[in-house]
Tab-separated table of C-alpha atoms in Angstrom:
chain	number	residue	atom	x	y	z
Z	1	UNK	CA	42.871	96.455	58.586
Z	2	UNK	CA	45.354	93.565	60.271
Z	3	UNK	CA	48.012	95.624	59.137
Z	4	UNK	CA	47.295	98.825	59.767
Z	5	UNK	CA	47.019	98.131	63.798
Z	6	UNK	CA	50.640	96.586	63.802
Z	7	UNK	CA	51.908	99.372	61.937
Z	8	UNK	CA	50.117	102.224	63.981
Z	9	UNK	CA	51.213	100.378	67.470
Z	10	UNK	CA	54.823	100.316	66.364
Z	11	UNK	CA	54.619	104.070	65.997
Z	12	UNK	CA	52.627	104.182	69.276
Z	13	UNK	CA	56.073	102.480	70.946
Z	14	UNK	CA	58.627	104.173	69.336
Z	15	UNK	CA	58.768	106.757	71.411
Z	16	UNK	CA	58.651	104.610	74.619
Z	17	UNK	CA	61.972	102.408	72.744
Z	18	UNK	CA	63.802	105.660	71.855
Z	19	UNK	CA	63.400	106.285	75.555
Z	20	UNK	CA	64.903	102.721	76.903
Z	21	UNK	CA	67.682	103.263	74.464
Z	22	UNK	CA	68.913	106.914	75.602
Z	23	UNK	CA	68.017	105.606	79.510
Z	24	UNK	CA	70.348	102.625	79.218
Z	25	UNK	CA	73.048	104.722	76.959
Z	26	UNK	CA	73.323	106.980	79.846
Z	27	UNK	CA	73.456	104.775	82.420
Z	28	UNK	CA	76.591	102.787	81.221
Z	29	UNK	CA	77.818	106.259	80.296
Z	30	UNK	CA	77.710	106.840	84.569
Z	31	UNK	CA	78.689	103.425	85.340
Z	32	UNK	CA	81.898	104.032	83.464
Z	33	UNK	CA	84.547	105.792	85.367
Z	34	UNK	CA	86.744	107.976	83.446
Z	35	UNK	CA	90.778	107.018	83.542
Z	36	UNK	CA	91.450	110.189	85.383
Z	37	UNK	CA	89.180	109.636	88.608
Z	38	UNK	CA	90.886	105.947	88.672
Z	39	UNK	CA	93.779	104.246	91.025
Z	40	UNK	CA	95.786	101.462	90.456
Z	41	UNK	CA	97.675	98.485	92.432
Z	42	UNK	CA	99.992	96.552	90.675
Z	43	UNK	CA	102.491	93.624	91.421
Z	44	UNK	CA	105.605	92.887	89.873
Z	45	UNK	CA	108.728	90.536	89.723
Z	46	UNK	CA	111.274	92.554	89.189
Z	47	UNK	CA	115.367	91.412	87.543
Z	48	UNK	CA	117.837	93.923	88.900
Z	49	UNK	CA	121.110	94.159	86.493
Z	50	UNK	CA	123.680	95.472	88.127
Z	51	UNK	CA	126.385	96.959	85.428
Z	52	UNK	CA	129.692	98.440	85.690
Z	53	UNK	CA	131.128	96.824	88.756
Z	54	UNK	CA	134.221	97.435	89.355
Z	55	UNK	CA	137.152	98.375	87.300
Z	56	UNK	CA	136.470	95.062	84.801
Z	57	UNK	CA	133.080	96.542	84.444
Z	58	UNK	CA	131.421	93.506	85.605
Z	59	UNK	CA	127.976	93.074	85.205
Z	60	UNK	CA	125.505	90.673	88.050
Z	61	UNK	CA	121.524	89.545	88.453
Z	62	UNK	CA	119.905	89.618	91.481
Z	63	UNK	CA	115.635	89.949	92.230
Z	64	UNK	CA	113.251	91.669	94.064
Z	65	UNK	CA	109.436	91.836	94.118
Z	66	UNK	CA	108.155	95.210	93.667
Z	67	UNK	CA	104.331	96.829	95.045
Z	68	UNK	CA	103.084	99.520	92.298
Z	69	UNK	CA	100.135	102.001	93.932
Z	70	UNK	CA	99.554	104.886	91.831
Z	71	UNK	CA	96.666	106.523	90.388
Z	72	UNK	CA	95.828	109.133	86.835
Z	73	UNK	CA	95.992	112.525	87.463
Z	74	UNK	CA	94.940	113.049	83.800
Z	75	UNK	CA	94.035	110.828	80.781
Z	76	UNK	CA	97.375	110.386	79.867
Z	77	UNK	CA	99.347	111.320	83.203
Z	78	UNK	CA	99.760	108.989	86.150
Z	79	UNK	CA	101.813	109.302	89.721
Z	80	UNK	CA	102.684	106.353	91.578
Z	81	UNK	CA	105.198	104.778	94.743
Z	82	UNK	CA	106.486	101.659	94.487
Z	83	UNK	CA	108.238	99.906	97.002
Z	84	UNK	CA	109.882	96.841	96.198
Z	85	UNK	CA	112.364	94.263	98.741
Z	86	UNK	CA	115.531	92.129	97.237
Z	87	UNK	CA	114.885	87.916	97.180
Z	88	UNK	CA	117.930	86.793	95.414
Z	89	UNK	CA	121.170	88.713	95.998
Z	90	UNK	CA	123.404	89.274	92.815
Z	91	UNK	CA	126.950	87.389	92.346
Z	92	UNK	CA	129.402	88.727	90.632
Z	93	UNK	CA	131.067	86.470	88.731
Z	94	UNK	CA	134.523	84.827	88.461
Z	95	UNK	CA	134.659	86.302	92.925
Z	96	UNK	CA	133.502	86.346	96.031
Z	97	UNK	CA	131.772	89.422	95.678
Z	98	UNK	CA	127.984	89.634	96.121
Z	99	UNK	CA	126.008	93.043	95.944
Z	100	UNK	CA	122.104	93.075	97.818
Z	101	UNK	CA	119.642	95.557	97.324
Z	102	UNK	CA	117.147	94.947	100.969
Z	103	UNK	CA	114.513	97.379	99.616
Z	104	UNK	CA	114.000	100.567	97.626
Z	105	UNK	CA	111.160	103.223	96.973
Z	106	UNK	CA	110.491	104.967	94.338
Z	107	UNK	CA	108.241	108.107	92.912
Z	108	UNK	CA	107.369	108.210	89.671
Z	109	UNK	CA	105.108	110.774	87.228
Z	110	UNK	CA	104.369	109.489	83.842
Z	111	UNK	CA	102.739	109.563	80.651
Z	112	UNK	CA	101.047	106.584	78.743
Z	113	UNK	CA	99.731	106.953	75.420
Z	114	UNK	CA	96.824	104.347	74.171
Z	115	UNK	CA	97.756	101.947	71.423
Z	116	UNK	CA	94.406	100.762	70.590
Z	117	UNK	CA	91.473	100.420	72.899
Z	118	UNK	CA	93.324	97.152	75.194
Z	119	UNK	CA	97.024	98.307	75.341
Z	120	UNK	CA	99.283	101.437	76.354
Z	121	UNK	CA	102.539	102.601	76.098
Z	122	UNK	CA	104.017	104.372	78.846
Z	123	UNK	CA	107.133	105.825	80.231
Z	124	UNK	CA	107.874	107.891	83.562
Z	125	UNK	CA	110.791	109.804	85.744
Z	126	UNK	CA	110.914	109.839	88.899
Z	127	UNK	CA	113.915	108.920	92.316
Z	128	UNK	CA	114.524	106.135	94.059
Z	129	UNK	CA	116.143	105.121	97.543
Z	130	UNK	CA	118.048	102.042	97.759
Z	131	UNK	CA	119.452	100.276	100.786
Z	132	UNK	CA	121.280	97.403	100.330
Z	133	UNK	CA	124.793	96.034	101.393
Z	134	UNK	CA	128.214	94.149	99.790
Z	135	UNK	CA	129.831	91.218	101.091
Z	136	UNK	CA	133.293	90.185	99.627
Z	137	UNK	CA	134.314	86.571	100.772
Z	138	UNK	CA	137.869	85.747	100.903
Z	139	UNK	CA	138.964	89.065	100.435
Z	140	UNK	CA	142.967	88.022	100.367
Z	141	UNK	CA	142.222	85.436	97.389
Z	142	UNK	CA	143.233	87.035	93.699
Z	143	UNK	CA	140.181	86.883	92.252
Z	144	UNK	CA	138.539	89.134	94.656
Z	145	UNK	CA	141.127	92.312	94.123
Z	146	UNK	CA	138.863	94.330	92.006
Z	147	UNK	CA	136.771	94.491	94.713
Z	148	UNK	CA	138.442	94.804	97.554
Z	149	UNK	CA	137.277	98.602	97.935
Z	150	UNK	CA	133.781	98.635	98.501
Z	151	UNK	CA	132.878	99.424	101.629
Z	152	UNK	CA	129.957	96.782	103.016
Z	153	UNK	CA	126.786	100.103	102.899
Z	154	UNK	CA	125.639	99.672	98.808
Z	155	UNK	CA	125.136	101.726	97.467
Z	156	UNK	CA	127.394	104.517	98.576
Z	157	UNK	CA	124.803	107.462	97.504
Z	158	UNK	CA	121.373	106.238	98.843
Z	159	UNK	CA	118.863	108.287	96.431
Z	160	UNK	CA	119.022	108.592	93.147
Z	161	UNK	CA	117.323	109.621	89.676
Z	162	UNK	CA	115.229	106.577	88.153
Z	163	UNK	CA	112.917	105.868	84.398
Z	164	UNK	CA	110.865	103.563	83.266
Z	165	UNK	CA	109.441	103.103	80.080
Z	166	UNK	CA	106.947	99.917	79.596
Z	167	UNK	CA	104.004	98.460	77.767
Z	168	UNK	CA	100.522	97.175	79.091
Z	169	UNK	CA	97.650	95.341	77.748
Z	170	UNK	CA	94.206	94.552	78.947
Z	171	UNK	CA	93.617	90.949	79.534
Z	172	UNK	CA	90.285	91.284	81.939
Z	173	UNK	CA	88.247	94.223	82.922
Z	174	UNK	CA	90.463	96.943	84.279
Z	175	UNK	CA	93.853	94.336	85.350
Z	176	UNK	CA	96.512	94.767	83.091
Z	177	UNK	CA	99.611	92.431	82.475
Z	178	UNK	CA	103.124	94.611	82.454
Z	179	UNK	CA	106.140	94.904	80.862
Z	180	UNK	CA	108.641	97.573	81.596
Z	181	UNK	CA	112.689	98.542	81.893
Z	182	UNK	CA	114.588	101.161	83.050
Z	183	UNK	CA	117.243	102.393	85.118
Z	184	UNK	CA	116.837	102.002	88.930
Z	185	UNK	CA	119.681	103.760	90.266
Z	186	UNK	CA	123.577	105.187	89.639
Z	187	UNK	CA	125.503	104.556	93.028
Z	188	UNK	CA	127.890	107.720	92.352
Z	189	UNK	CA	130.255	106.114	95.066
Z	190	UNK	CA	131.143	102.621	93.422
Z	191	UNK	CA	129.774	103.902	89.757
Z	192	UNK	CA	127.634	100.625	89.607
Z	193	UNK	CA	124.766	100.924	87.203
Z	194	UNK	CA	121.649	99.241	88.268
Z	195	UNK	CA	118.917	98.632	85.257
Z	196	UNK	CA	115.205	96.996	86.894
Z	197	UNK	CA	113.218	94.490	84.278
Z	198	UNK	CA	109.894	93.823	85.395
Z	199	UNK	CA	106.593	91.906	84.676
Z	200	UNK	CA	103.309	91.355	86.785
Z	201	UNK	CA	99.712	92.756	86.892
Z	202	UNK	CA	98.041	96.339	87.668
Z	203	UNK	CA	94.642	96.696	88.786
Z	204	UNK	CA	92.197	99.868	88.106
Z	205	UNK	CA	89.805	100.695	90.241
């Protein structure tokens, strides 16, 4: 008899777990919100290799900090703008020659492609506007004759076509940490090259 009344009230409150179970189930299920009805905010420190420079085909580092807000249009689509302002100006070596980017903006539309449940691969197209400026020191001296031709506006051609292509992984609940390269702009004026590295964080929300 003792074991017949633990057995029959264990049937008696099955039905009442099986309930709990599919209640709570479905209520993470609505407390999750699917990638495509997300935004993002990101901030990274961005290197800017500038390549090409001149007839020598010089090559110069400057940096810039760079605001990422974008958001998924699908699962695996995103848009985003970034906007990003020059800290350290690059100087080109061996002269007196010293290219700035001031600030940029950029649009970009993507794809990123889940490696696992924490990380994602991405890459995206988009343009870019870039105002900056050159400064040539001692523009008589030898070492500075390469140079002697750019005007002090850099780049020449203001907008042009930019990629990315990067990697992310999750290390907390919806912030990611970044890695990504690509090309930031072709000044068709000077032919300088200009190739962004950056790192930092994204938040989803």
């Amino acid at each position: 008899m003792n074991k017949v009344v633990p057995t029959a009230l264990r049937s008696a409150l099955a039905p009442i777990y099986l309930f709990a179970l599919l209640a709570s189930q479905q209520a993470l299920a609505q407390e999750t919100t699917p990638r495509a009805d997300k935004h993002y905010i990101g901030l990274l420190a961005t290197a800017i290799n500038h390549r090409t420079i001149g007839p020598t085909a010089e090559r110069a580092w400057g940096s810039a900090a760079t605001l990422v807000v974008g958001g998924h249009i699908t699962d695996l689509f995103h848009a985003e703008l970034r906007a990003g302002g020059g800290y350290k100006d690059a100087e080109v070596p061996d002269s007196d020659f010293t290219l700035a980017v001031d600030y940029f903006a950029s649009w970009y539309i993507g794809m990123h492609y889940p490696l696992g449940e924490y990380a994602n691969i991405y890459g995206q197209f988009g343009f870019s506007y870039i105002h900056g400026e050159a400064t040539l020191e001692n523009p008589d001296a030898d070492r500075n004759v390469f140079y002697r031709s750019f005007g002090e506006e850099f780049p020449d051609s203001s907008f042009s076509t930019s990629w990315l292509a990067g990697f992310d992984i999750e290390v907390v609940d919806d912030t990611f940490l970044v890695f990504e390269g690509g090309k930031l702009f072709e000044d068709t004026g000077s032919e300088v090259n200009s190739f962004q590295f950056s790192g930092g964080f994204r938040y989803e929300f």
